[in-house]
Short mmCIF file of C-alpha atoms in Angstrom, two decimals:
data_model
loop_
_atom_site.label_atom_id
_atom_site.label_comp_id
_atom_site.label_asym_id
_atom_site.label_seq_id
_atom_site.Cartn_x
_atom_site.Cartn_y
_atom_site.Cartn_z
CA UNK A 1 31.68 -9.29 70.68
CA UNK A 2 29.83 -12.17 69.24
CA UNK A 3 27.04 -10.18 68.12
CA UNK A 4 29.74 -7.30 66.60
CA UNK A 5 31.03 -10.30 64.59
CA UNK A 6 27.82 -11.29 63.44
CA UNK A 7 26.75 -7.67 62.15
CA UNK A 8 30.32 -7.58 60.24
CA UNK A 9 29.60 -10.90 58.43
CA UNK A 10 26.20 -9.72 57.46
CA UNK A 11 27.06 -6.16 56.17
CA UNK A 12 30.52 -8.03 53.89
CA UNK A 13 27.53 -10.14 52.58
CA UNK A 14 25.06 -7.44 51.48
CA UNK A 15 28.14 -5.11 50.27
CA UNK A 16 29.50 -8.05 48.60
CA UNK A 17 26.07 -8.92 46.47
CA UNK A 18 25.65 -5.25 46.13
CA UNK A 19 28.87 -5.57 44.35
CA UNK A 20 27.56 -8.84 42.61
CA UNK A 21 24.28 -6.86 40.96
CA UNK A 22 26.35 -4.11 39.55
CA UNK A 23 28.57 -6.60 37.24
CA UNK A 24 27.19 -8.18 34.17
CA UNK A 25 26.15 -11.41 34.46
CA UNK A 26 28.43 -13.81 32.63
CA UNK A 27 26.09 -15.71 30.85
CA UNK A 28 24.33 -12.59 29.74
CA UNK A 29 24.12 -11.79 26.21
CA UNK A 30 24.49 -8.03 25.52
CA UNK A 31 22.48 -6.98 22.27
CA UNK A 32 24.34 -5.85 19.39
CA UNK A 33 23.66 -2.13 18.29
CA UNK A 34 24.39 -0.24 15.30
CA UNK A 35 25.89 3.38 16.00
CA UNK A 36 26.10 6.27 13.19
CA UNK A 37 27.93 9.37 13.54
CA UNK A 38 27.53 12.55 12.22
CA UNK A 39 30.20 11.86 9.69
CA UNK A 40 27.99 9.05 8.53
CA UNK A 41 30.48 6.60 9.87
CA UNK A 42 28.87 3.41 11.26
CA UNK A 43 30.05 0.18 13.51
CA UNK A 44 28.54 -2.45 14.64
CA UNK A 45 29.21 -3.79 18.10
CA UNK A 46 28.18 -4.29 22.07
CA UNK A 47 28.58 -0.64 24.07
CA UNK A 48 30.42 -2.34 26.87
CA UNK A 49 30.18 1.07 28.84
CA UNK A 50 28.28 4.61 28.44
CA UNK A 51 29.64 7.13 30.87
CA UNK A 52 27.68 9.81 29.32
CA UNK A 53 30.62 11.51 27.33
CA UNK A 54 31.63 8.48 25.22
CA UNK A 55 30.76 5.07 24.82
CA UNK A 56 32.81 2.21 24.41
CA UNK A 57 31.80 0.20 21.43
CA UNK A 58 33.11 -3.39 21.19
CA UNK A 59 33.13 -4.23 17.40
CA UNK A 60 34.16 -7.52 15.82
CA UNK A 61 36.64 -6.41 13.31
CA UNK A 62 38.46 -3.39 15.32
CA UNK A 63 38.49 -4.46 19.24
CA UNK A 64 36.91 -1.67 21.37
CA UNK A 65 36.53 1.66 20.49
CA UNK A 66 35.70 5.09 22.06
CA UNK A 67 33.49 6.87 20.62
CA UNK A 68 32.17 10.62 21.88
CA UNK A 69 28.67 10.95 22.61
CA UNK A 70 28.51 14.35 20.89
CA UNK A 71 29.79 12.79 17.30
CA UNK A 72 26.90 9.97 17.60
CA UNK A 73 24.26 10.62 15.63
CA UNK A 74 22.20 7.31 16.23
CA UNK A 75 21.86 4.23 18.25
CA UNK A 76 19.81 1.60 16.92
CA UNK A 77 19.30 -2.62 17.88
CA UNK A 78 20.83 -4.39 14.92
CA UNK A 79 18.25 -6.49 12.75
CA UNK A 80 17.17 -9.41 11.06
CA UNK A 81 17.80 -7.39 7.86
CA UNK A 82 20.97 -5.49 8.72
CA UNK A 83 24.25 -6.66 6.73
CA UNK A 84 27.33 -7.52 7.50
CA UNK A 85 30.44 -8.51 5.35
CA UNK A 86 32.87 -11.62 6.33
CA UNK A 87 35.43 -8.70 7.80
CA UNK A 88 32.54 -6.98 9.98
CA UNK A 89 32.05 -3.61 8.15
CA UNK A 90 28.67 -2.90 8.54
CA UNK A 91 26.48 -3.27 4.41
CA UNK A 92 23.45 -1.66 5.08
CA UNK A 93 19.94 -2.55 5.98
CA UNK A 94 17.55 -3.68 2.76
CA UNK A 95 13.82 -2.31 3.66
CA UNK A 96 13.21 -3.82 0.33
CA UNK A 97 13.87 -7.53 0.97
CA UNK A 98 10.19 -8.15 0.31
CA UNK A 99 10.31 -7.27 -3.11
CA UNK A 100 11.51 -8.74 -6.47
CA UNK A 101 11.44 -7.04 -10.07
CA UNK A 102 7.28 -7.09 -10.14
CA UNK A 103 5.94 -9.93 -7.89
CA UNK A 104 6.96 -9.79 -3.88
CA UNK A 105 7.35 -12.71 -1.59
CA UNK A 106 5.67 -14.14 1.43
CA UNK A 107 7.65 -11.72 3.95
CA UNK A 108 6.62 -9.12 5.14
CA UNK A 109 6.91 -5.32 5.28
CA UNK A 110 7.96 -4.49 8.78
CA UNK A 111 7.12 -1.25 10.63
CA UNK A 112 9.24 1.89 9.53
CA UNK A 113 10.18 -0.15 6.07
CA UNK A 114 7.76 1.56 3.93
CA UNK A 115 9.01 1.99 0.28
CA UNK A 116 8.73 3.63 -2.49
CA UNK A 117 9.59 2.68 -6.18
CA UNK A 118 9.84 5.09 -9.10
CA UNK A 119 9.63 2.62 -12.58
CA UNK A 120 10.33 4.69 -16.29
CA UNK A 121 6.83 3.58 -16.58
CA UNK A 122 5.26 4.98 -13.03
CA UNK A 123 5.74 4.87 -9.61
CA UNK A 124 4.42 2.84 -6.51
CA UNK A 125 4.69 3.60 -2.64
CA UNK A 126 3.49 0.42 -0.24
CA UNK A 127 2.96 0.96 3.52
CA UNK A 128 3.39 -2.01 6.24
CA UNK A 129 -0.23 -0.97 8.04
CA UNK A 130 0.41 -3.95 10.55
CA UNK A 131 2.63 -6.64 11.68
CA UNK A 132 1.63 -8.84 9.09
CA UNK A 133 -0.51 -6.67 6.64
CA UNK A 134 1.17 -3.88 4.11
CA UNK A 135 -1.17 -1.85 1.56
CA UNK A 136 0.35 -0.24 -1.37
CA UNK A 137 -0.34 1.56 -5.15
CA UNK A 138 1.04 1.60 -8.33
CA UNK A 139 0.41 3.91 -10.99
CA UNK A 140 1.66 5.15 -14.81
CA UNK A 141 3.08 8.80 -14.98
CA UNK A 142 -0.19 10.23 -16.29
CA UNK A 143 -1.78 8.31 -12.98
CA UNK A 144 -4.36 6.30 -15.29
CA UNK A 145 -4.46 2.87 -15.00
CA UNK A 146 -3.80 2.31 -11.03
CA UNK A 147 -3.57 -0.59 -8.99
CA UNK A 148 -4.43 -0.79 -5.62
CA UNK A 149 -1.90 -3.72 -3.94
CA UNK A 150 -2.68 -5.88 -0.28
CA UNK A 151 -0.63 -8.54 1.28
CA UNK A 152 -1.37 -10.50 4.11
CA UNK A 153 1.67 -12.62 5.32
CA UNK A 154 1.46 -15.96 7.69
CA UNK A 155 4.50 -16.69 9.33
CA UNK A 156 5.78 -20.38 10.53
CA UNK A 157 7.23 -21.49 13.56
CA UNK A 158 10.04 -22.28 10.95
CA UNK A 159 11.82 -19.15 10.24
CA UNK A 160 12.60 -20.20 6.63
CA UNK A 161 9.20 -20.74 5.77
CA UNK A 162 6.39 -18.42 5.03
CA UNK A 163 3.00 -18.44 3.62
CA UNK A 164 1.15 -15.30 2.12
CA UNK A 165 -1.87 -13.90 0.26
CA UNK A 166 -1.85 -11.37 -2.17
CA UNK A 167 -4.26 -8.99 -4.28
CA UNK A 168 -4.31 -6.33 -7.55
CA UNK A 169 -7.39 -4.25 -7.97
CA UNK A 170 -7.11 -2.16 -10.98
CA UNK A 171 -9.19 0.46 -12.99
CA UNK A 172 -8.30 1.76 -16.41
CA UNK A 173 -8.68 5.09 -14.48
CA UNK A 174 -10.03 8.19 -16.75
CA UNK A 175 -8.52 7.01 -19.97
CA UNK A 176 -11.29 5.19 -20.54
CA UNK A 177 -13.99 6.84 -17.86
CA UNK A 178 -13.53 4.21 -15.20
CA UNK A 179 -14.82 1.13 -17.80
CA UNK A 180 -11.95 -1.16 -17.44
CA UNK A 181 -11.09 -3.21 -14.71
CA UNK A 182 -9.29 -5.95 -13.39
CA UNK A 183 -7.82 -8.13 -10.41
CA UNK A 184 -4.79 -10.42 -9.46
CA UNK A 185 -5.24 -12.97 -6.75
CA UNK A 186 -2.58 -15.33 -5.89
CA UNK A 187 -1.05 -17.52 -3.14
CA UNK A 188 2.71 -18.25 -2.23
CA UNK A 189 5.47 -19.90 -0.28
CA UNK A 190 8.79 -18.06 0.57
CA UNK A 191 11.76 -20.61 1.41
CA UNK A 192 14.65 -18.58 2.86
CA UNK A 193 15.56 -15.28 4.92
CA UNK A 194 15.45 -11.43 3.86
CA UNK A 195 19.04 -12.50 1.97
CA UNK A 196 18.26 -15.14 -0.10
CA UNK A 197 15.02 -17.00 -0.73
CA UNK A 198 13.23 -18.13 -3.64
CA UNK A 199 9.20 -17.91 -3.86
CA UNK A 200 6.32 -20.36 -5.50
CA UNK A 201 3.65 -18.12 -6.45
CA UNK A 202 0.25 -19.35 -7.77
CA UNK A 203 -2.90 -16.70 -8.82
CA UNK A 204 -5.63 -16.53 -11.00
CA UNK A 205 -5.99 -13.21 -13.81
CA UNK A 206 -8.86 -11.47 -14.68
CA UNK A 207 -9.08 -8.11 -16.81
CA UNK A 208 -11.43 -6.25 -19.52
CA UNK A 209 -11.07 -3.07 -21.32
CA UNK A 210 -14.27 -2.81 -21.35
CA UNK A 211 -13.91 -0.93 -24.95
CA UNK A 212 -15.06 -1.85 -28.18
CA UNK A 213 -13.36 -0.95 -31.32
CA UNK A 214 -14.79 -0.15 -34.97
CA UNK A 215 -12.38 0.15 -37.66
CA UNK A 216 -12.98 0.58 -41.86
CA UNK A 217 -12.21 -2.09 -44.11
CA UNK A 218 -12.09 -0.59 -47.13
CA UNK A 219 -12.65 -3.43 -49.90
CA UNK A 220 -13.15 -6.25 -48.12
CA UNK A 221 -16.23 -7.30 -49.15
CA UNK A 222 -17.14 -6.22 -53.24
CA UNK A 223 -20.35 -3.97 -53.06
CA UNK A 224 -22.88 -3.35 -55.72
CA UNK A 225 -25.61 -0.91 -55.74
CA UNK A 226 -28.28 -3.77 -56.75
CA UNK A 227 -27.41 -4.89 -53.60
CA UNK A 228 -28.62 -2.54 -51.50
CA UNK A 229 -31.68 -1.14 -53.52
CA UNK A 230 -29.98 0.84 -56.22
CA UNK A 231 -28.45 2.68 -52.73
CA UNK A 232 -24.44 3.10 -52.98
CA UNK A 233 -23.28 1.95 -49.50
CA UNK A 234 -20.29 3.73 -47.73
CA UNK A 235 -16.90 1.65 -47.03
CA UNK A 236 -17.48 -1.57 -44.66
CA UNK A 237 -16.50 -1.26 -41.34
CA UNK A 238 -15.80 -3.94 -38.46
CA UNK A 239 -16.71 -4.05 -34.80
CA UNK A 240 -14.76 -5.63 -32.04
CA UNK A 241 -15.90 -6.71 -28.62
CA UNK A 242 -13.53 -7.97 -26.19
CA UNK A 243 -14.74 -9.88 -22.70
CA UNK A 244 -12.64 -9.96 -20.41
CA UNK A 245 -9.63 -12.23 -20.57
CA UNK A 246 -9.23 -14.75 -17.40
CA UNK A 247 -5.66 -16.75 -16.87
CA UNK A 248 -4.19 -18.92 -14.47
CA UNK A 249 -1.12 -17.23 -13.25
CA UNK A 250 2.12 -18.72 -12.14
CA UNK A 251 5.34 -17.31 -10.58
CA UNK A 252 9.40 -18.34 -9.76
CA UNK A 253 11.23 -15.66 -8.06
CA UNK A 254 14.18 -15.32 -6.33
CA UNK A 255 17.54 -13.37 -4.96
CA UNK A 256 20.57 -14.12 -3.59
CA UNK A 257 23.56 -11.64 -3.11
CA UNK A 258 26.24 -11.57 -5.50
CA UNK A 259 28.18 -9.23 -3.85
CA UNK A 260 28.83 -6.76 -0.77
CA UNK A 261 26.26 -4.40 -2.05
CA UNK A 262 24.45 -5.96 -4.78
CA UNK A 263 22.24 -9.17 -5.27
CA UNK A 264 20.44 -11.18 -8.24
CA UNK A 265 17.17 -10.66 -8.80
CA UNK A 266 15.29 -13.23 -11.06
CA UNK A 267 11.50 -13.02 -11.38
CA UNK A 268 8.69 -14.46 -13.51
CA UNK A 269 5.56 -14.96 -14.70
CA UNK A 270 3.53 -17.11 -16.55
CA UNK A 271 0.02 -17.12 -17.73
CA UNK A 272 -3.08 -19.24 -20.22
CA UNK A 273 -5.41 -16.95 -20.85
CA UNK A 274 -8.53 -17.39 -22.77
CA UNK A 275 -11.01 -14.33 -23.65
CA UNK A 276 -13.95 -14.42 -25.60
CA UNK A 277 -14.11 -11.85 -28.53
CA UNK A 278 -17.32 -10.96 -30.66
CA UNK A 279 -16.43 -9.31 -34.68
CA UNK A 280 -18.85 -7.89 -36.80
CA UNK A 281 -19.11 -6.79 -40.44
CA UNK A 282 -20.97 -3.99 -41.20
CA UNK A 283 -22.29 -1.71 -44.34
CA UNK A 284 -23.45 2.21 -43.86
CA UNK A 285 -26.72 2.76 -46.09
CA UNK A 286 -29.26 5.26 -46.71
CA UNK A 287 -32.82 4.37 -47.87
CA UNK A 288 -35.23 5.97 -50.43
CA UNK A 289 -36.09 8.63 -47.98
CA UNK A 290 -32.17 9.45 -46.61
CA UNK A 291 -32.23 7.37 -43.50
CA UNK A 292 -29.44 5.51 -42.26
CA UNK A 293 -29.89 1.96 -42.36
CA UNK A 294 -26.98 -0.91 -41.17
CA UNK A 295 -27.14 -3.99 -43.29
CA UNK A 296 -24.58 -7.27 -41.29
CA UNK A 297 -22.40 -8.91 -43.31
CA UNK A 298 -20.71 -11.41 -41.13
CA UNK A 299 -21.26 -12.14 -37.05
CA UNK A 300 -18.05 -14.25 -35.13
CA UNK A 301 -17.65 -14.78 -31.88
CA UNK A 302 -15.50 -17.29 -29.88
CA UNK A 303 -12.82 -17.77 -27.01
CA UNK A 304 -9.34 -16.92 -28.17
CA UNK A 305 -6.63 -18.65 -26.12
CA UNK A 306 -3.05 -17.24 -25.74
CA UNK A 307 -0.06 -17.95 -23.45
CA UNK A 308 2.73 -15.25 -22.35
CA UNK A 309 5.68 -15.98 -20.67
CA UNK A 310 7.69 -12.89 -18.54
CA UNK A 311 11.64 -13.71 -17.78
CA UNK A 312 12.63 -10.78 -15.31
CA UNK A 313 16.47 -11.28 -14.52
CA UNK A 314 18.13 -8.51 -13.18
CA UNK A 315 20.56 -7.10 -10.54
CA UNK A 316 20.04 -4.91 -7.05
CA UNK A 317 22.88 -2.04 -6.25
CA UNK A 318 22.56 -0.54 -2.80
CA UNK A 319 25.48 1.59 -2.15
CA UNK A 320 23.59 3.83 0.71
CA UNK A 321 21.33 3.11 3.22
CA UNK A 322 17.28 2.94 1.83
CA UNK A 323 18.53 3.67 -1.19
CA UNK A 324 18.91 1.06 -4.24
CA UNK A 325 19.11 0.95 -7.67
CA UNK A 326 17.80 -1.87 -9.39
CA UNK A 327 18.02 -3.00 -13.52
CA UNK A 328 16.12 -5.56 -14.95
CA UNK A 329 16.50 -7.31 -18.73
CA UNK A 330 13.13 -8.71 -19.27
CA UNK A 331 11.77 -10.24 -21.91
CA UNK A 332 7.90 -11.63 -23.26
CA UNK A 333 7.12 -14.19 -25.15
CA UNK A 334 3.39 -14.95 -26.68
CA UNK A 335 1.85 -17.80 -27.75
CA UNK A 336 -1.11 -18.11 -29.63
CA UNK A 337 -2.23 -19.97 -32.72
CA UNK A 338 1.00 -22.16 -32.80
CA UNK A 339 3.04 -18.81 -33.55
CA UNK A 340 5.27 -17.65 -31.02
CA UNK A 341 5.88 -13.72 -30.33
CA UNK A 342 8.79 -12.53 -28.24
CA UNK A 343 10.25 -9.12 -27.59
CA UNK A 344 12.61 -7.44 -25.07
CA UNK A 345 10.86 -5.01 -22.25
CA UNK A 346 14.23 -4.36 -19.93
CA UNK A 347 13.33 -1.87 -17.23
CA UNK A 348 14.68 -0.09 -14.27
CA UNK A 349 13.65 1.09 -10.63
CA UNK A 350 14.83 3.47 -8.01
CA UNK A 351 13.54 2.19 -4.31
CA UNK A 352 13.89 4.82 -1.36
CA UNK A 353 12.77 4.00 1.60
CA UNK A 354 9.94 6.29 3.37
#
């Protein structure tokens, strides 16, 4: 009898935490999903249960639902990126929360966020190639210049802080047979999350044609044949060699949203450049025997120094998922010799995520 009692009390105790290890524990927390249906209807919630014909979906803004198995379309962990509105409806995830109008920030393209960009004057695709490195290029329509673009990102232990390093290698491309070339290296610091941040960005500019120009200027310089042995020259002509130009580069970006599906973008740049430039003067002549002789009139060369300022505001619309629309009214301003220059250069962008 004793040891029938003894058998009972152990099988009620193994039943009993058999029953135990099929609940939930309390203290558990359940990871939030997104779901999409076929209808392109999505909720965000906890699936409380799955019994292989429907799910049961427990959303912050409508209770639990049901929801078939056969109308879902896809189940996917919610992210860091992922948006959601103060009533729960589900905003959309933003692949391109790394980027501004031109410069990016210290974040960094995650895996299965690679984006594309088409610009009225080009497009760009850029490719996360690990956790912390992406790899992109930029182009014109006619594909000459291009840019090839790296970014290395360096997260903190603070999630509001990052660090990053950045790179542009250029080539004029075939427009003028591979001679002109330049770079952009620069440093940052993103304060913020994928929302809303703002970015310190710090570089140094370098960039030549590598062309040289030679242009008439008729009457310039009064000609006489006694000059040039009796010998009528041809019309004066200048040369023009430009080094290549080197600047300091600095940066303010930032976004914030300004609405459910739309967010201020304002980006900058800001650069003292100095490049040294050689001019020539020139006179065409032909000797007592035909030949073409060169006689120099003048010889300058020197640094020239100029400063350029780019504003970039503009606003982000992303009414669908890895798709957004994106407007910018930018503006330059130039200044050099104590004159200033300024004109408008207001652009768009189409980003689709690949």
């Amino acid at each position: 009898m004793k040891a029938k009692l003894i058998f009972s009390f152990v099988a009620a105790l193994v039943i009993s935490f058999a029953a135990y290890a099929q609940e939930p524990a309390a203290d558990s927390v359940a990871e939030k999903v997104i779901v999409t249906t076929h209808d392109g209807v999505v909720r965000v919630g906890v699936i409380v249960s799955d019994d292989g014909r429907e799910i049961l979906l427990e959303t912050e803004n409508l209770g639990k639902i049901y929801i078939a198995k056969s109308d879902v379309k896809t189940i996917r962990p919610f992210a860091e990126s992922d948006r959601i509105d103060v009533t729960g409806e589900y905003q959309g995830n933003d692949p391109f929360s790394t980027r501004y109008y031109f410069t990016t920030n210290a974040l960094p393209i995650r895996k299965g966020e690679d984006y594309g960009m088409l610009n009225l004057y080009g497009p760009e695709v850029h490719f996360s190639l690990a956790d912390n490195f992406s790899a992109g290029i930029m182009s014109t329509w006619i594909a000459s210049p291009f840019v090839g673009v790296f970014k290395v990102s360096i997260p903190t232990r603070n999630e509001k802080v990052s660090f990053g390093i950045g790179t542009l290698l250029g080539s004029s491309g075939y427009l003028n047979n591979f001679k002109g070339a330049g770079a952009l290296h620069w440093g940052m610091v993103t304060l913020g999350d994928r929302r809303s941040n703002i970015t310190f960005s710090a570089g140094y500019l370098y960039v030549g044609t590598g062309t040289e120009s030679y242009y008439a200027k008729p009457g310039v310089y009064p000609v006489t044949p006694d000059e040039f042995g009796g010998y009528y020259p041809n019309i004066p002509y200048q040369s023009e060699k430009n080094g290549m130009a080197k600047a300091p580069s600095f940066s303010i970006a930032g976004v914030t949203p300004v609405g459910s599906k739309s967010s201020f973008i304002f980006d900058s740049m800001f650069f003292v450049a100095s490049q040294y430039r050689r001019s020539s003067m020139w006179h065409d002549n032909f000797d007592s025997n035909g030949m073409l002789t060169s006689v120099r009139i003048s010889d300058e060369s020197g640094y020239e120094k100029f400063s350029a300022l780019v504003l970039m505001p503009g606003v982000r619309f992303q009414h669908r998922e890895g798709r957004a629309f994106q407007i910018a009214l930018a503006g330059v301003t130039v200044f050099q010799d104590g004159e200033v220059n300024s004109f408008p250069l207001p652009n768009c962008s189409w980003f689709f995520k690949i």
